[in-house]
């Protein structure tokens, strides 16, 4: 009996020890399994293409970027809000600005402006005698030159003859001093120095190629001649800008003119240097009112010895100690606005500390320089996207949020589906074309706009075929057809203002393409041209079916659009290297 009791005791102890040892191990293993499940549930996405979802890390099938862990949710975001990653923000160069063209506080007024060259410091280097440029020592626009620097050597038959006259008159200077003096003065009129004239006279040698020296220091803003070209006396050779000082030009509303005067101190800020503030003083207030925009120009001269400011840069100015009881008007840069027919939209950053965005419809007033007056939809202090707007809009479409072409939200065809082996549904394409809202204009205006579009198609085809020369000619034709459009056909005030801005933007981009010799830069400018012409065709129509196409790999994987007459994709951004890269995103009818 005792023997059985001992066996039962040993068995009980064994069970207890087994539970202690293996029970804990089992729990540990179970816990480990849960972690594995959690890791298995982790999804991976692309910062630039959030529709990509993978169960394991790797590279994006669209752009090749390394996938990042997908967010587990969108807690805290409203239905129309969406979020971008910091990486996507940086790649798209997204920039924002605080809205506020009125009072920042009760004793300050904010103004929006732009940096331009100081015209008082600009100069034109001319030739003081006719001839042929044997050698041009200025290689490129933007080159720094110093006063007295050799710019070119010119062969001049008339200068050659004048030097021979000097040698002849030099031998007769005792008997005919008046003739000798007249010949020397003639050479001085051609900007030859006393030393140069004396050197010719003492050496007895006539120079065939004569040097041209810089009369000022500065930066070459434009080359007006090329080596080997024949020139006339007084013909400009170079435009030279001295950027040690620049102008900040601001637009002041008619009802605010009496608040400003010369000598007022202005605090200048810019997105390029968000933590810096620059000081300047009002140096000029235009005495003439722009009757179209009802504004006057206010100018501030800024010290630019450190080359902080670049012509074309947007700036904001704030004048303290100024208060007004008059109604304030908001204005925003035209780069912030997306148009689709009668709708104008912007993207606001809803959280100052996070990249959270939301589309907002606004109502615009008159254009004011590079800005637009905002009648409703925004308030002082709102933060809006001013650069990278199309990228933000593409992200909104991908995430099914309200966007420029989809005011109700929901998934739309983005142009990536072809790369992913998927086809956009017919219903989505139809919905796209329904969303386009059209500004009513005459058929004649549409016909004239169609002429611009036809020349644009020739340009697009030239880029598809890698033909830079034909692209140059086609771009010049775009400009010519633009100039033939009759503005009197636009009787509606909003249509007129909208077209005025688009026309200027299209013309600028087309002119750049027409003057470029390299196809790489032509394609870069073609992105801007396409963006503005797409807005024009969507807004006004040309009574023809137009295919809006998209390549996600263009513009360094930021993606770019273009217009086509046919559904078949022929890519102008890569040409023969990637002929069929892209997809149709919508049809404009």
mmCIF file of C-alpha atoms in Angstrom, residues 2-174:
data_model
loop_
_atom_site.group_PDB
_atom_site.id
_atom_site.type_symbol
_atom_site.label_atom_id
_atom_site.label_comp_id
_atom_site.label_asym_id
_atom_site.label_seq_id
_atom_site.Cartn_x
_atom_site.Cartn_y
_atom_site.Cartn_z
ATOM 1 C CA UNK A 2 2.816 2.338 0.912
ATOM 2 C CA UNK A 3 4.389 1.445 -2.409
ATOM 3 C CA UNK A 4 1.335 2.684 -4.357
ATOM 4 C CA UNK A 5 1.142 5.823 -2.294
ATOM 5 C CA UNK A 6 4.785 6.564 -3.164
ATOM 6 C CA UNK A 7 4.031 6.000 -6.897
ATOM 7 C CA UNK A 8 1.001 8.266 -6.787
ATOM 8 C CA UNK A 9 3.059 10.963 -5.014
ATOM 9 C CA UNK A 10 5.812 10.768 -7.627
ATOM 10 C CA UNK A 11 3.197 11.010 -10.407
ATOM 11 C CA UNK A 12 1.582 14.060 -8.804
ATOM 12 C CA UNK A 13 4.933 15.799 -8.390
ATOM 13 C CA UNK A 14 5.755 14.983 -12.034
ATOM 14 C CA UNK A 15 2.466 16.496 -13.232
ATOM 15 C CA UNK A 16 3.073 19.657 -11.212
ATOM 16 C CA UNK A 17 6.617 20.005 -12.535
ATOM 17 C CA UNK A 18 5.443 19.367 -16.101
ATOM 18 C CA UNK A 19 2.769 22.050 -15.843
ATOM 19 C CA UNK A 20 5.275 24.514 -14.401
ATOM 20 C CA UNK A 21 7.894 23.830 -17.043
ATOM 21 C CA UNK A 22 5.899 23.220 -20.211
ATOM 22 C CA UNK A 23 2.878 25.356 -19.381
ATOM 23 C CA UNK A 24 5.010 28.540 -19.254
ATOM 24 C CA UNK A 25 6.821 27.515 -22.420
ATOM 25 C CA UNK A 26 3.504 27.067 -24.189
ATOM 26 C CA UNK A 27 2.395 30.528 -23.123
ATOM 27 C CA UNK A 28 5.632 31.985 -24.417
ATOM 28 C CA UNK A 29 5.213 30.234 -27.720
ATOM 29 C CA UNK A 30 1.628 31.461 -27.955
ATOM 30 C CA UNK A 31 2.738 35.001 -27.302
ATOM 31 C CA UNK A 32 5.377 34.652 -30.006
ATOM 32 C CA UNK A 33 2.775 33.400 -32.476
ATOM 33 C CA UNK A 34 0.634 36.472 -31.813
ATOM 34 C CA UNK A 35 3.555 38.705 -32.638
ATOM 35 C CA UNK A 36 4.107 36.814 -35.845
ATOM 36 C CA UNK A 37 0.466 37.336 -36.757
ATOM 37 C CA UNK A 38 0.802 41.063 -36.037
ATOM 38 C CA UNK A 39 3.905 41.242 -38.221
ATOM 39 C CA UNK A 40 2.152 39.312 -40.963
ATOM 40 C CA UNK A 41 -0.713 41.819 -40.925
ATOM 41 C CA UNK A 42 1.704 44.749 -41.544
ATOM 42 C CA UNK A 43 1.110 46.215 -45.021
ATOM 43 C CA UNK A 44 3.602 48.184 -47.100
ATOM 44 C CA UNK A 45 2.898 51.082 -49.477
ATOM 45 C CA UNK A 46 4.661 53.632 -51.705
ATOM 46 C CA UNK A 47 4.950 57.211 -50.467
ATOM 47 C CA UNK A 48 4.287 58.530 -53.992
ATOM 48 C CA UNK A 49 1.688 55.929 -55.006
ATOM 49 C CA UNK A 50 -0.454 55.135 -51.938
ATOM 50 C CA UNK A 51 -2.738 52.812 -53.938
ATOM 51 C CA UNK A 52 0.076 50.244 -53.849
ATOM 52 C CA UNK A 53 -0.423 47.820 -50.942
ATOM 53 C CA UNK A 54 1.915 44.858 -50.380
ATOM 54 C CA UNK A 55 2.040 42.308 -47.577
ATOM 55 C CA UNK A 56 5.854 42.441 -47.466
ATOM 56 C CA UNK A 57 8.549 45.098 -48.055
ATOM 57 C CA UNK A 58 10.042 45.661 -51.490
ATOM 58 C CA UNK A 59 10.007 48.237 -54.301
ATOM 59 C CA UNK A 60 7.082 50.097 -55.862
ATOM 60 C CA UNK A 61 6.082 48.496 -59.202
ATOM 61 C CA UNK A 62 5.399 51.969 -60.637
ATOM 62 C CA UNK A 63 8.366 54.121 -59.677
ATOM 63 C CA UNK A 64 10.778 51.635 -58.117
ATOM 64 C CA UNK A 65 10.953 53.474 -54.784
ATOM 65 C CA UNK A 66 11.392 51.442 -51.601
ATOM 66 C CA UNK A 67 8.062 50.673 -49.937
ATOM 67 C CA UNK A 68 7.345 52.048 -46.475
ATOM 68 C CA UNK A 69 5.086 50.700 -43.681
ATOM 69 C CA UNK A 70 1.473 51.665 -44.336
ATOM 70 C CA UNK A 71 -0.379 53.601 -41.673
ATOM 71 C CA UNK A 72 -2.783 51.436 -39.710
ATOM 72 C CA UNK A 73 -5.540 53.983 -39.959
ATOM 73 C CA UNK A 74 -6.540 57.591 -40.541
ATOM 74 C CA UNK A 75 -7.662 58.378 -37.028
ATOM 75 C CA UNK A 76 -8.451 62.006 -36.405
ATOM 76 C CA UNK A 77 -8.979 62.906 -40.093
ATOM 77 C CA UNK A 78 -12.296 64.144 -41.422
ATOM 78 C CA UNK A 79 -13.958 62.498 -44.407
ATOM 79 C CA UNK A 80 -12.485 64.900 -46.998
ATOM 80 C CA UNK A 81 -9.007 65.126 -45.478
ATOM 81 C CA UNK A 82 -5.994 63.089 -46.525
ATOM 82 C CA UNK A 83 -2.394 62.820 -45.435
ATOM 83 C CA UNK A 84 0.914 62.675 -47.320
ATOM 84 C CA UNK A 85 4.207 61.330 -46.068
ATOM 85 C CA UNK A 86 7.096 63.713 -45.441
ATOM 86 C CA UNK A 87 9.016 61.874 -48.161
ATOM 87 C CA UNK A 88 6.282 62.478 -50.727
ATOM 88 C CA UNK A 89 6.141 66.154 -49.698
ATOM 89 C CA UNK A 90 9.863 66.542 -50.274
ATOM 90 C CA UNK A 91 9.894 64.719 -53.619
ATOM 91 C CA UNK A 92 7.057 66.862 -54.983
ATOM 92 C CA UNK A 93 8.615 70.063 -53.556
ATOM 93 C CA UNK A 94 5.304 70.962 -51.920
ATOM 94 C CA UNK A 95 5.324 74.505 -50.528
ATOM 95 C CA UNK A 96 2.636 76.327 -48.598
ATOM 96 C CA UNK A 97 1.872 79.958 -47.744
ATOM 97 C CA UNK A 98 -0.298 81.674 -45.188
ATOM 98 C CA UNK A 99 -3.212 83.562 -46.731
ATOM 99 C CA UNK A 100 -3.372 87.186 -45.699
ATOM 100 C CA UNK A 101 -3.288 90.212 -47.952
ATOM 101 C CA UNK A 102 -5.033 92.302 -45.347
ATOM 102 C CA UNK A 103 -4.194 92.981 -41.744
ATOM 103 C CA UNK A 104 -2.082 90.450 -39.907
ATOM 104 C CA UNK A 105 -3.048 92.262 -36.739
ATOM 105 C CA UNK A 106 -4.676 95.566 -35.874
ATOM 106 C CA UNK A 107 -1.496 97.556 -36.645
ATOM 107 C CA UNK A 108 0.042 95.812 -39.655
ATOM 108 C CA UNK A 109 -0.817 95.182 -43.288
ATOM 109 C CA UNK A 110 0.519 92.288 -45.375
ATOM 110 C CA UNK A 111 1.222 92.511 -49.084
ATOM 111 C CA UNK A 112 2.064 89.865 -51.680
ATOM 112 C CA UNK A 113 4.802 90.602 -54.172
ATOM 113 C CA UNK A 114 7.506 89.346 -56.473
ATOM 114 C CA UNK A 115 11.258 89.882 -56.851
ATOM 115 C CA UNK A 116 12.383 91.508 -60.107
ATOM 116 C CA UNK A 117 15.671 92.892 -61.381
ATOM 117 C CA UNK A 118 16.611 96.429 -60.353
ATOM 118 C CA UNK A 119 16.148 98.249 -63.640
ATOM 119 C CA UNK A 120 18.327 101.116 -62.457
ATOM 120 C CA UNK A 121 21.269 98.724 -62.161
ATOM 121 C CA UNK A 122 20.723 96.998 -65.510
ATOM 122 C CA UNK A 123 22.899 97.790 -68.506
ATOM 123 C CA UNK A 124 23.189 96.844 -72.160
ATOM 124 C CA UNK A 125 26.680 96.213 -73.536
ATOM 125 C CA UNK A 126 26.746 97.514 -77.115
ATOM 126 C CA UNK A 127 29.280 97.528 -79.935
ATOM 127 C CA UNK A 128 30.566 101.007 -80.759
ATOM 128 C CA UNK A 129 31.643 99.980 -84.244
ATOM 129 C CA UNK A 130 30.365 97.590 -86.910
ATOM 130 C CA UNK A 131 32.106 94.371 -87.890
ATOM 131 C CA UNK A 132 32.111 90.606 -87.370
ATOM 132 C CA UNK A 133 32.475 88.832 -84.020
ATOM 133 C CA UNK A 134 35.610 86.718 -84.344
ATOM 134 C CA UNK A 135 35.476 85.468 -80.760
ATOM 135 C CA UNK A 136 32.798 85.750 -78.047
ATOM 136 C CA UNK A 137 34.176 85.159 -74.547
ATOM 137 C CA UNK A 138 30.784 84.967 -72.812
ATOM 138 C CA UNK A 139 29.670 81.348 -72.779
ATOM 139 C CA UNK A 140 26.255 81.324 -71.135
ATOM 140 C CA UNK A 141 23.434 83.326 -69.577
ATOM 141 C CA UNK A 142 24.006 83.806 -65.855
ATOM 142 C CA UNK A 143 27.773 84.231 -66.195
ATOM 143 C CA UNK A 144 29.371 86.790 -63.874
ATOM 144 C CA UNK A 145 31.479 89.480 -65.557
ATOM 145 C CA UNK A 146 33.635 92.330 -64.234
ATOM 146 C CA UNK A 147 34.177 95.827 -65.549
ATOM 147 C CA UNK A 148 37.151 95.813 -67.909
ATOM 148 C CA UNK A 149 36.837 92.093 -68.688
ATOM 149 C CA UNK A 150 37.416 91.043 -72.314
ATOM 150 C CA UNK A 151 34.005 90.172 -73.781
ATOM 151 C CA UNK A 152 34.727 89.750 -77.487
ATOM 152 C CA UNK A 153 37.114 90.451 -80.329
ATOM 153 C CA UNK A 154 35.658 92.014 -83.469
ATOM 154 C CA UNK A 155 37.020 92.371 -86.975
ATOM 155 C CA UNK A 156 35.962 95.803 -88.229
ATOM 156 C CA UNK A 157 36.934 97.087 -91.705
ATOM 157 C CA UNK A 158 36.032 100.676 -90.757
ATOM 158 C CA UNK A 159 38.134 100.522 -87.582
ATOM 159 C CA UNK A 160 40.993 99.056 -89.595
ATOM 160 C CA UNK A 161 40.794 102.032 -91.983
ATOM 161 C CA UNK A 162 40.574 104.492 -89.083
ATOM 162 C CA UNK A 163 43.802 103.098 -87.586
ATOM 163 C CA UNK A 164 45.574 103.615 -90.911
ATOM 164 C CA UNK A 165 44.283 107.189 -90.927
ATOM 165 C CA UNK A 166 45.789 107.660 -87.449
ATOM 166 C CA UNK A 167 49.241 106.498 -88.602
ATOM 167 C CA UNK A 168 49.065 108.822 -91.617
ATOM 168 C CA UNK A 169 47.836 111.786 -89.517
ATOM 169 C CA UNK A 170 50.535 111.069 -86.912
ATOM 170 C CA UNK A 171 53.246 111.719 -89.476
ATOM 171 C CA UNK A 172 51.565 115.055 -90.331
ATOM 172 C CA UNK A 173 50.678 116.192 -86.809
ATOM 173 C CA UNK A 174 53.256 119.007 -86.874
#
